[in-house]
Short mmCIF file of C-alpha atoms in Angstrom, two decimals:
data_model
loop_
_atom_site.label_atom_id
_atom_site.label_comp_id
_atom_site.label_asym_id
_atom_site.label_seq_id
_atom_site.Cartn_x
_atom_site.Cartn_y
_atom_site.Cartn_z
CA UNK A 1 -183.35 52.19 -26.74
CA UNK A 2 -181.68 49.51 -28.97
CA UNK A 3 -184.95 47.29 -29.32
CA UNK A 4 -186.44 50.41 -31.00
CA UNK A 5 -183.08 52.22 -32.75
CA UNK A 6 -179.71 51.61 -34.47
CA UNK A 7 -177.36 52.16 -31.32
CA UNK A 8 -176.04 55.31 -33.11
CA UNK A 9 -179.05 56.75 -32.80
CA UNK A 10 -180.02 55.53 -29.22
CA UNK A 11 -176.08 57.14 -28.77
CA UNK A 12 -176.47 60.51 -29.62
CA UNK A 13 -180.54 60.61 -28.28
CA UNK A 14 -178.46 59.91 -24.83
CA UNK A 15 -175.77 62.41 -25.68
CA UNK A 16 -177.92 64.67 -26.33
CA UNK A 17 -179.96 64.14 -22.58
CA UNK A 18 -176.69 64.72 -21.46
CA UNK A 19 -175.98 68.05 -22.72
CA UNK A 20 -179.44 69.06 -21.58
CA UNK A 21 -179.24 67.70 -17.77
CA UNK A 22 -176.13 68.40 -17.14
CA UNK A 23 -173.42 69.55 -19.99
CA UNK A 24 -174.05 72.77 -20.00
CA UNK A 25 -175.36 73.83 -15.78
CA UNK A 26 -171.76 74.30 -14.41
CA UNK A 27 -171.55 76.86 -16.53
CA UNK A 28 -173.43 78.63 -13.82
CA UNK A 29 -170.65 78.36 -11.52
CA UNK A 30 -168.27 79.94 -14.01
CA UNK A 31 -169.59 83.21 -14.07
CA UNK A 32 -168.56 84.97 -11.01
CA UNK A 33 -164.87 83.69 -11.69
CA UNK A 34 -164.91 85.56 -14.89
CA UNK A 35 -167.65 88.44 -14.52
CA UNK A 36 -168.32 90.85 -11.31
CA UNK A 37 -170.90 93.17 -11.15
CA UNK A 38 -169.60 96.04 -13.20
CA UNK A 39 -169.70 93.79 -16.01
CA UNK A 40 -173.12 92.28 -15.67
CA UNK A 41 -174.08 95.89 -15.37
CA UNK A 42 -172.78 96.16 -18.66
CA UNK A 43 -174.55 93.19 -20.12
CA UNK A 44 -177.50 95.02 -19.18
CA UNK A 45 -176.91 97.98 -21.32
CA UNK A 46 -176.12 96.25 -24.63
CA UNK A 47 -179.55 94.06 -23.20
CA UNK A 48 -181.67 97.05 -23.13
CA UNK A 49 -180.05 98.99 -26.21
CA UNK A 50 -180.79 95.87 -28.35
CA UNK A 51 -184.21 95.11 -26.65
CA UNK A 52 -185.33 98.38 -29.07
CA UNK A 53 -184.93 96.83 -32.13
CA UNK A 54 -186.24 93.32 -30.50
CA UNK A 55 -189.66 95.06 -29.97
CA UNK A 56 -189.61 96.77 -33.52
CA UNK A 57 -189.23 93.55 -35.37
CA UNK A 58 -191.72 91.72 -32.49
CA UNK A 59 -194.02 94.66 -33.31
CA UNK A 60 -193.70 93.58 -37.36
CA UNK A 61 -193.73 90.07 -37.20
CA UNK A 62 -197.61 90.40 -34.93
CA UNK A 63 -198.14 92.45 -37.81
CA UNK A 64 -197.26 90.06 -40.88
CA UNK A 65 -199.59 87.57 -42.08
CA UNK A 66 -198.35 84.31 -40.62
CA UNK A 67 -196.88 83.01 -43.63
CA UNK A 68 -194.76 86.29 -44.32
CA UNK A 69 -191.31 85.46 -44.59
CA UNK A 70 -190.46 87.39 -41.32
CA UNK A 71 -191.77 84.89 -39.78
CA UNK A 72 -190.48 81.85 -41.29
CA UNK A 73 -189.91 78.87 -38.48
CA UNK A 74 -186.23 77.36 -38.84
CA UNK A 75 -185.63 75.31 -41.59
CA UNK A 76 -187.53 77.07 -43.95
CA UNK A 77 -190.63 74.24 -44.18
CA UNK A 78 -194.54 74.62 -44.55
CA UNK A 79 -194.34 75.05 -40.70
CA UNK A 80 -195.77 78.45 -39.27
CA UNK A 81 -195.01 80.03 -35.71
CA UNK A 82 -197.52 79.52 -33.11
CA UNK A 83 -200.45 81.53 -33.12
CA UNK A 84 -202.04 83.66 -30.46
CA UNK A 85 -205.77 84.31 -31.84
CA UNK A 86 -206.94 86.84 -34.42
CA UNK A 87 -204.91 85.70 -37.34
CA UNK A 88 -201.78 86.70 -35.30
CA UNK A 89 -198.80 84.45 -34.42
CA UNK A 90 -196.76 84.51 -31.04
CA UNK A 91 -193.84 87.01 -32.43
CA UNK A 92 -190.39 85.61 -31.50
CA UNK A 93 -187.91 88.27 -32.28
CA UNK A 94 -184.63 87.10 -33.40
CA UNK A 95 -185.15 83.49 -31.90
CA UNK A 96 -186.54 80.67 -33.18
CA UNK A 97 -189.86 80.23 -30.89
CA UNK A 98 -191.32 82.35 -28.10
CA UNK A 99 -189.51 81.08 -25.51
CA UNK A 100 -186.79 83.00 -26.42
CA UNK A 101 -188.39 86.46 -26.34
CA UNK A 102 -190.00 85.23 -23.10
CA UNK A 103 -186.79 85.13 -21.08
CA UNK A 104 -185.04 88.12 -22.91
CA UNK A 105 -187.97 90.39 -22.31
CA UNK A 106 -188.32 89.50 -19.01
CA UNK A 107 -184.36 89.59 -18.07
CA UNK A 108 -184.61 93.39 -20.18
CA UNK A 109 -187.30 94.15 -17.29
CA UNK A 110 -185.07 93.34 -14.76
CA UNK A 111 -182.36 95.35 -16.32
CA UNK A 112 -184.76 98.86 -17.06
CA UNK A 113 -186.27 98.38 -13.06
CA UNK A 114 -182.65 98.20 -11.60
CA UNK A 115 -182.24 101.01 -13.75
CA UNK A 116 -184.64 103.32 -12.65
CA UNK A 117 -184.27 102.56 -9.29
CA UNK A 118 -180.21 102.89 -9.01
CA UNK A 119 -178.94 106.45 -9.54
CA UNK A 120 -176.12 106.59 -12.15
CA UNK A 121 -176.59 103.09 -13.52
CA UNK A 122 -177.61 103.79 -17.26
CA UNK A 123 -178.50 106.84 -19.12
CA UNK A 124 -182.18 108.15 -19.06
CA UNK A 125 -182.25 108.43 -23.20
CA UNK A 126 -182.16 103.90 -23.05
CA UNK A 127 -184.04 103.95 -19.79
CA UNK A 128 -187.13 105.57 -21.87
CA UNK A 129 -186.45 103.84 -25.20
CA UNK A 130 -186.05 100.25 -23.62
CA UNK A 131 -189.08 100.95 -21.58
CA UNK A 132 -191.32 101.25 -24.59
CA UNK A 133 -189.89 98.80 -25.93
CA UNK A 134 -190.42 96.00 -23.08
CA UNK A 135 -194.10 97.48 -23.23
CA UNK A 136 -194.40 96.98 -26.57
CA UNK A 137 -193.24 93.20 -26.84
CA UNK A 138 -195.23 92.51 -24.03
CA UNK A 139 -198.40 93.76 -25.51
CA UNK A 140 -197.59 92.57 -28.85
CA UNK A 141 -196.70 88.98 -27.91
CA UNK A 142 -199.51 87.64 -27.41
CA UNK A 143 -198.11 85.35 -24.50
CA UNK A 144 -199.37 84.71 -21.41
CA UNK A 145 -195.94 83.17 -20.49
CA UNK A 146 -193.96 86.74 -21.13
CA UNK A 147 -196.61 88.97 -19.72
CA UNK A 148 -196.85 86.96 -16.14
CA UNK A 149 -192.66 86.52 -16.65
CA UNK A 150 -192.79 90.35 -17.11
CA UNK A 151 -195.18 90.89 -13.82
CA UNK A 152 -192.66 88.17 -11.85
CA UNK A 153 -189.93 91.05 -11.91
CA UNK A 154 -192.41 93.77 -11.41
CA UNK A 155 -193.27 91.63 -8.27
CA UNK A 156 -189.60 91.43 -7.06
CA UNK A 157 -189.49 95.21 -6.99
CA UNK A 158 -192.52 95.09 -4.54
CA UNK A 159 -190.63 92.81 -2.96
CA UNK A 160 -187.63 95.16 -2.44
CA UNK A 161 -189.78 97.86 -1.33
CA UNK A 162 -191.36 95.47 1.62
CA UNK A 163 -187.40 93.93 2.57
CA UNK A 164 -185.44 97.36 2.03
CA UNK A 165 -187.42 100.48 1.47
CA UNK A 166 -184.32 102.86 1.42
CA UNK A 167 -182.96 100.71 -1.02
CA UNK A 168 -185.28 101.86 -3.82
CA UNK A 169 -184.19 106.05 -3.73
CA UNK A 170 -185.78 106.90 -7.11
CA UNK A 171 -189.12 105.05 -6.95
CA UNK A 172 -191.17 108.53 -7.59
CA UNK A 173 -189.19 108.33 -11.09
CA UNK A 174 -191.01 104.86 -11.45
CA UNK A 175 -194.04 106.13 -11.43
CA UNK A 176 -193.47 109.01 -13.77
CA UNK A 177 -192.05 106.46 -15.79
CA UNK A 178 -194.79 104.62 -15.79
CA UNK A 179 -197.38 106.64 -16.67
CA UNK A 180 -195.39 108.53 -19.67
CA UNK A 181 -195.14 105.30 -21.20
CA UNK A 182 -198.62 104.27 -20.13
CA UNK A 183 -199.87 107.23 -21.95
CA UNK A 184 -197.61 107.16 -24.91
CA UNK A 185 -197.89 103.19 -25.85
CA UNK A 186 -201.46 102.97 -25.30
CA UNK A 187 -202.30 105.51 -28.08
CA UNK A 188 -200.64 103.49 -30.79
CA UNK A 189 -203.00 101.42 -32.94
CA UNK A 190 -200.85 98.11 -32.37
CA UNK A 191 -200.64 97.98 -29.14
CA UNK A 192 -204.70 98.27 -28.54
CA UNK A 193 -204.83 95.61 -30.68
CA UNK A 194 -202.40 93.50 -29.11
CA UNK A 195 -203.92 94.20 -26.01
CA UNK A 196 -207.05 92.54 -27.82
CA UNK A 197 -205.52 89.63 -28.56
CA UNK A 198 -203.73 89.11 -24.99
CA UNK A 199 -207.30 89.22 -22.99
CA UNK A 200 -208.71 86.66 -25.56
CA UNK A 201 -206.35 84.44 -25.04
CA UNK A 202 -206.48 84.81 -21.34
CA UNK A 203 -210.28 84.49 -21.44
CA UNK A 204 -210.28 81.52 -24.15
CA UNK A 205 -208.38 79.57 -21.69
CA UNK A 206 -210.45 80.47 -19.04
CA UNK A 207 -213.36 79.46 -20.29
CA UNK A 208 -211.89 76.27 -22.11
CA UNK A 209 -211.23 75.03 -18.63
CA UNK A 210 -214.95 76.31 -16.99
CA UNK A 211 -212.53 78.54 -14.43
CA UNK A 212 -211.67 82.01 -13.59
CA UNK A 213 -208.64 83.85 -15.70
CA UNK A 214 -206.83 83.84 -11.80
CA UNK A 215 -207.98 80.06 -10.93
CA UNK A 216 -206.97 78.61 -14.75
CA UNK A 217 -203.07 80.58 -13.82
CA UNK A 218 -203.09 78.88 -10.63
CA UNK A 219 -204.49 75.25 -11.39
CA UNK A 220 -201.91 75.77 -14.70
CA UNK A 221 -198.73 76.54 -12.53
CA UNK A 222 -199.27 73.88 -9.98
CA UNK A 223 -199.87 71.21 -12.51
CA UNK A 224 -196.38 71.78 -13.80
CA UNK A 225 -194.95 70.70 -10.09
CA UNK A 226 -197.49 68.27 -9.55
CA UNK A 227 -198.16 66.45 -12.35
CA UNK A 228 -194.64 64.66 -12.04
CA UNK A 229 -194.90 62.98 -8.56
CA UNK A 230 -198.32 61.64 -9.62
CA UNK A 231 -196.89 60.01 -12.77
CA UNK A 232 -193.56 58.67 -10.57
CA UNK A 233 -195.45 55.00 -10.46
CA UNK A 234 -195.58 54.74 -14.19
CA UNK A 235 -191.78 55.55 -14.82
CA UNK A 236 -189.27 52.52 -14.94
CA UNK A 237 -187.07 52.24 -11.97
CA UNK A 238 -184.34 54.11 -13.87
CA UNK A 239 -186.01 55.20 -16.57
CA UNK A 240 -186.53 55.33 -20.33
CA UNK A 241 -183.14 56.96 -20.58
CA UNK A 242 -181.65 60.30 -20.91
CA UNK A 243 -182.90 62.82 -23.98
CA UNK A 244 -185.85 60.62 -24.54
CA UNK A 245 -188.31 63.07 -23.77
CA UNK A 246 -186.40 65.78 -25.80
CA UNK A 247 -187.56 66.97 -29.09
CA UNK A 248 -184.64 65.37 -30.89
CA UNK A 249 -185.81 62.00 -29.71
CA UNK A 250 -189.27 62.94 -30.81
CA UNK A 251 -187.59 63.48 -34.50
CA UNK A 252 -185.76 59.97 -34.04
CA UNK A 253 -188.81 58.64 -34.01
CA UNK A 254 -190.63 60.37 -36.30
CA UNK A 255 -192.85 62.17 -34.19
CA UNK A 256 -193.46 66.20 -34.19
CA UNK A 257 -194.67 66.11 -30.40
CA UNK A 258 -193.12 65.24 -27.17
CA UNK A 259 -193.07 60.94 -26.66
CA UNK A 260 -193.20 61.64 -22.53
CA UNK A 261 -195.29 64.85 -22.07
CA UNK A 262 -194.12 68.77 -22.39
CA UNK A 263 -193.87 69.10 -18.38
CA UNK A 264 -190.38 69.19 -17.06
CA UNK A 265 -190.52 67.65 -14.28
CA UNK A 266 -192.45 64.89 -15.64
CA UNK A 267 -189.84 64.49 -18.39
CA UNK A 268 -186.76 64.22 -16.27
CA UNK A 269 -188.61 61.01 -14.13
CA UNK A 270 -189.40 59.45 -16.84
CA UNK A 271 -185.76 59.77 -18.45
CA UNK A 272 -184.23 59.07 -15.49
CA UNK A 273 -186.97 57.33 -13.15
CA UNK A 274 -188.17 57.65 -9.51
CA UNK A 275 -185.13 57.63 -8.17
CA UNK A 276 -182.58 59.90 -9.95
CA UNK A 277 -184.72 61.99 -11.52
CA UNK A 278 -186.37 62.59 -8.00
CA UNK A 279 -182.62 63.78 -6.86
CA UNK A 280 -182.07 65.94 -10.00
CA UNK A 281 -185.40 67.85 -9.63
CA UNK A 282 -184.07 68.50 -5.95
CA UNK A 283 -180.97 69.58 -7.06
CA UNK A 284 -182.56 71.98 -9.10
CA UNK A 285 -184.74 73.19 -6.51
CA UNK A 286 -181.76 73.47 -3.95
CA UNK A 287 -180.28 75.71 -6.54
CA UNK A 288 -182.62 77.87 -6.62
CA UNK A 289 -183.53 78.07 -3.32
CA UNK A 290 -179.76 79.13 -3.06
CA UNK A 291 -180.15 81.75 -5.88
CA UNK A 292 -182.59 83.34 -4.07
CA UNK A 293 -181.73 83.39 -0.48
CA UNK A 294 -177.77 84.88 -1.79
CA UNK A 295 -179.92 87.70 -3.20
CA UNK A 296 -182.11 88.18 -0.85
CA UNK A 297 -179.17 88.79 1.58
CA UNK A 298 -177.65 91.02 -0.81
CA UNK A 299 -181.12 93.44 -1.15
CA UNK A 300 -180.03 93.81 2.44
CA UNK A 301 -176.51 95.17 1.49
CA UNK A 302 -178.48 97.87 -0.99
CA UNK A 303 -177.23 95.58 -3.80
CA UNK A 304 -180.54 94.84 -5.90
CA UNK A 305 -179.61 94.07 -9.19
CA UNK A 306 -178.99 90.01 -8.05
CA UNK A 307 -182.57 89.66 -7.00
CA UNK A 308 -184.42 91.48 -10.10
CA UNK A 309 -182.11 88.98 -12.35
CA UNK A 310 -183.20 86.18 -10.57
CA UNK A 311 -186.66 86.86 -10.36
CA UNK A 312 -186.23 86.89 -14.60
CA UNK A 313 -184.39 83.75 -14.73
CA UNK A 314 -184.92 81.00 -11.66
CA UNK A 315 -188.47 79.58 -13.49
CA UNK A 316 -185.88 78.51 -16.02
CA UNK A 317 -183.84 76.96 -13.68
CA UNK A 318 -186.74 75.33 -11.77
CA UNK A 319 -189.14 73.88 -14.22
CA UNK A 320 -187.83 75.35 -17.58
CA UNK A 321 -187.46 73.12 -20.46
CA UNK A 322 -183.93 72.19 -20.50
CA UNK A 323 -184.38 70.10 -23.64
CA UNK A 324 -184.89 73.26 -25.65
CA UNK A 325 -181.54 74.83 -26.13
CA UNK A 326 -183.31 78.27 -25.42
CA UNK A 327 -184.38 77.88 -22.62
CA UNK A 328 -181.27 75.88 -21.58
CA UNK A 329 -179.36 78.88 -22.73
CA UNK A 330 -181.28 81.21 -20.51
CA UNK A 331 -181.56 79.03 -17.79
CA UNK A 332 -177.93 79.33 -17.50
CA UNK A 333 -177.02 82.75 -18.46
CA UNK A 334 -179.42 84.71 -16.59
CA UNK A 335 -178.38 82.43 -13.36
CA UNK A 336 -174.78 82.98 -14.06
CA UNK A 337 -175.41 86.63 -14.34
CA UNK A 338 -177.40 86.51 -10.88
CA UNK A 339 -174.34 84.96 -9.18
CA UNK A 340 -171.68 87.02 -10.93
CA UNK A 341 -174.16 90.16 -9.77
CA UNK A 342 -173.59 88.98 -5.81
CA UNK A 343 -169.69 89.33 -6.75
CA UNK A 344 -167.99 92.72 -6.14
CA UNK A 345 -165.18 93.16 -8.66
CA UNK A 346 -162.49 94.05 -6.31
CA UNK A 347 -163.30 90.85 -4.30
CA UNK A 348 -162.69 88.38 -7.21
CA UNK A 349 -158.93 86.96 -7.03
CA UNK A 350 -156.66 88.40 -9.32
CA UNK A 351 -154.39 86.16 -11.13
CA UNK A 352 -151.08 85.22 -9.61
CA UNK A 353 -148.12 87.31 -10.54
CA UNK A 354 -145.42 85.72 -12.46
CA UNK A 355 -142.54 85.38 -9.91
CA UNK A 356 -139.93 85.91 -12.35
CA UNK A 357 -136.55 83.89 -11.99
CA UNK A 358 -133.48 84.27 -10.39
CA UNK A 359 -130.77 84.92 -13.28
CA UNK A 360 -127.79 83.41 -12.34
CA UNK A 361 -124.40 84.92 -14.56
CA UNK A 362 -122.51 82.46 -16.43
CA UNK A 363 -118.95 81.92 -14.92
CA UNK A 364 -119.56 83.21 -11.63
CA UNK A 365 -117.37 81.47 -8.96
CA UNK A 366 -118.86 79.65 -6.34
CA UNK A 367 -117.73 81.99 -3.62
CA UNK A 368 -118.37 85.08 -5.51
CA UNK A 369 -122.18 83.25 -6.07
CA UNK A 370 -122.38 83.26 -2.35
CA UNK A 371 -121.61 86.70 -1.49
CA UNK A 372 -123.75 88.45 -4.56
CA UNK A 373 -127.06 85.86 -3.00
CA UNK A 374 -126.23 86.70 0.48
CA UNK A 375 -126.48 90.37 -0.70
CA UNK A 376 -129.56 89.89 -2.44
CA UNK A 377 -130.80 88.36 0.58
CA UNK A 378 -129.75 91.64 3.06
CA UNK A 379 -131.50 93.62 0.60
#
């Protein structure tokens, strides 16, 4: 990078591929030394209590005009969200972009199904108010990403029912569930219209590409797997160089776009080139081939909540964008809470007790220091 930038640039550009690839990914590991599973139970409730205002202020941002302040991007420029059709933007709640509402939506889904399914777990009074207000954000998104993230956990429950069928004891609640908020939701104004603005966008694409709404999802999620090995030729033995493909990089140089294409996987082998970035994208799949087969194993032990949390959160782990600190962020919170899920809290070790130290009395003779130890010792 120093034929192109002042090497305190081309410094932190690499620093900053750093933190993305691998800075922040043991963090994963750290979670079920800290957390067990009572405690990522209790993640999930402050998840779904705060998921209700999430989908109020989603609900008013589709609403604003896209210059409203609501929905002012960071940095407070001319720049405007991204928009989903209709005059609307792409609502991002209290993050930044979509992304973020993406993952948290999708993770609160995981949450509200474990719910519902697990007697006891959280009170009905958040299980019905979080429910709406997953619906809602769905619906009002306008984001094909967070509805199919959405239907990825609805599939793991499906799942569940095919591995473990006496594992799911309240799935007649489900279905009541579902259709009171079916009924309820689809009677309010907003959501019809979001719903509107959802198929559009399904069918623009569609119909952009001369393909079926279910071939364009298919042909669009392979490309992000298989566009990288095609491009492996054109990459530099070892690459560009780490955080060249990020978005600061792309500021660096001036540039609002990506310089080495949006895919991930493409990204990391041109950053790090055919043959390390080949290894990293394995590593990443190992991982989550890991992820899932732990909680697949535990569905068979009646614990579910590990598999529902990784259905929300292994896409980020597999292709998500880990130069975008949200998605980095979710990619390794949402993995960490999987693992810490598989952990029992009376199996984690408990810290070492302080063996405290023999006191030994001032001006004790040596003979009278033997008999008082050698009584200690009987004792």
């Amino acid at each position: 990078l120093q034929r192109f930038l002042p090497l305190s640039r081309a410094l932190m550009i690499s620093g900053y591929g750093f933190r993305s690839d691998f800075f922040h990914l043991p963090l994963i590991f750290l979670f079920p030394k800290i957390f067990g599973q009572e405690e990522v139970r209790r993640v999930g409730w402050w998840a779904l209590f705060l998921m209700i205002p999430m989908a109020i202020l989603m609900a008013i941002q589709f609403e604003s005009p896209p210059d409203s302040f609501i929905n002012r991007t960071v940095g407070l420029g001319d720049a405007e969200q991204i928009t989903a059709g209709g005059g609307k933007i792409r609502p991002p709640g209290t993050f930044s972009f979509i992304s973020g509402a993406v993952f948290y939506v999708s993770g609160c889904a995981a949450f509200l199904l474990y719910g519902v399914i697990t007697r006891g777990s959280y009170r009905s009074w958040l299980l019905y108010l979080s429910g709406l207000g997953v619906t809602l954000a769905v619906f009002v998104s306008g984001s094909r990403s967070l509805a199919l993230s959405v239907a990825l956990v609805i599939a793991a429950l499906a799942f569940i029912l095919l591995v473990r069928p006496s594992g799911v004891n309240r799935f007649g609640r489900i279905l009541v569930l579902a259709v009171i908020l079916g009924t309820v939701v689809l009677k309010v104004p907003i959501v019809r219209e979001g719903m509107s603005v959802l198929s559009d966008r399904f069918s623009a694409s569609a119909e952009a590409e001369d393909k079926t709404v279910t071939e364009g999802l298919i042909e669009r999620t392979l490309s992000g797997f298989t566009e990288s090995f095609i491009i492996t030729r054109n990459a530099p033995l070892f690459g560009w160089g780490l955080g060249v493909g990020t978005n600061a990089a792309a500021r660096s140089f001036g540039r609002p776009a990506f310089l080495l294409g949006e895919n991930e996987w493409s990204r990391i082998i041109y950053e790090s080139g055919p043959i390390l970035g080949v290894a990293f994208i394995l590593w990443r799949i190992a991982l989550t081939a890991y992820l899932g087969f732990r909680s697949v194993q535990a569905i068979r032990q009646t614990e579910l909540l590990p598999w529902l949390v990784f259905a929300a959160g292994f896409v980020a782990i597999l292709n998500g964008q880990l130069g975008q600190p949200t998605i980095l962020g979710f990619a390794v919170v949402l993995n960490g809470l999987c693992l810490a899920a598989l952990t029992p809290n009376e199996s984690r070790e408990a810290p070492p007790k302080e063996i405290p130290k023999k006191q030994i009395m001032r001006g004790r003779s040596i003979y009278a220091e033997q008999l008082h130890g050698r009584a200690e010792q009987i004792e």
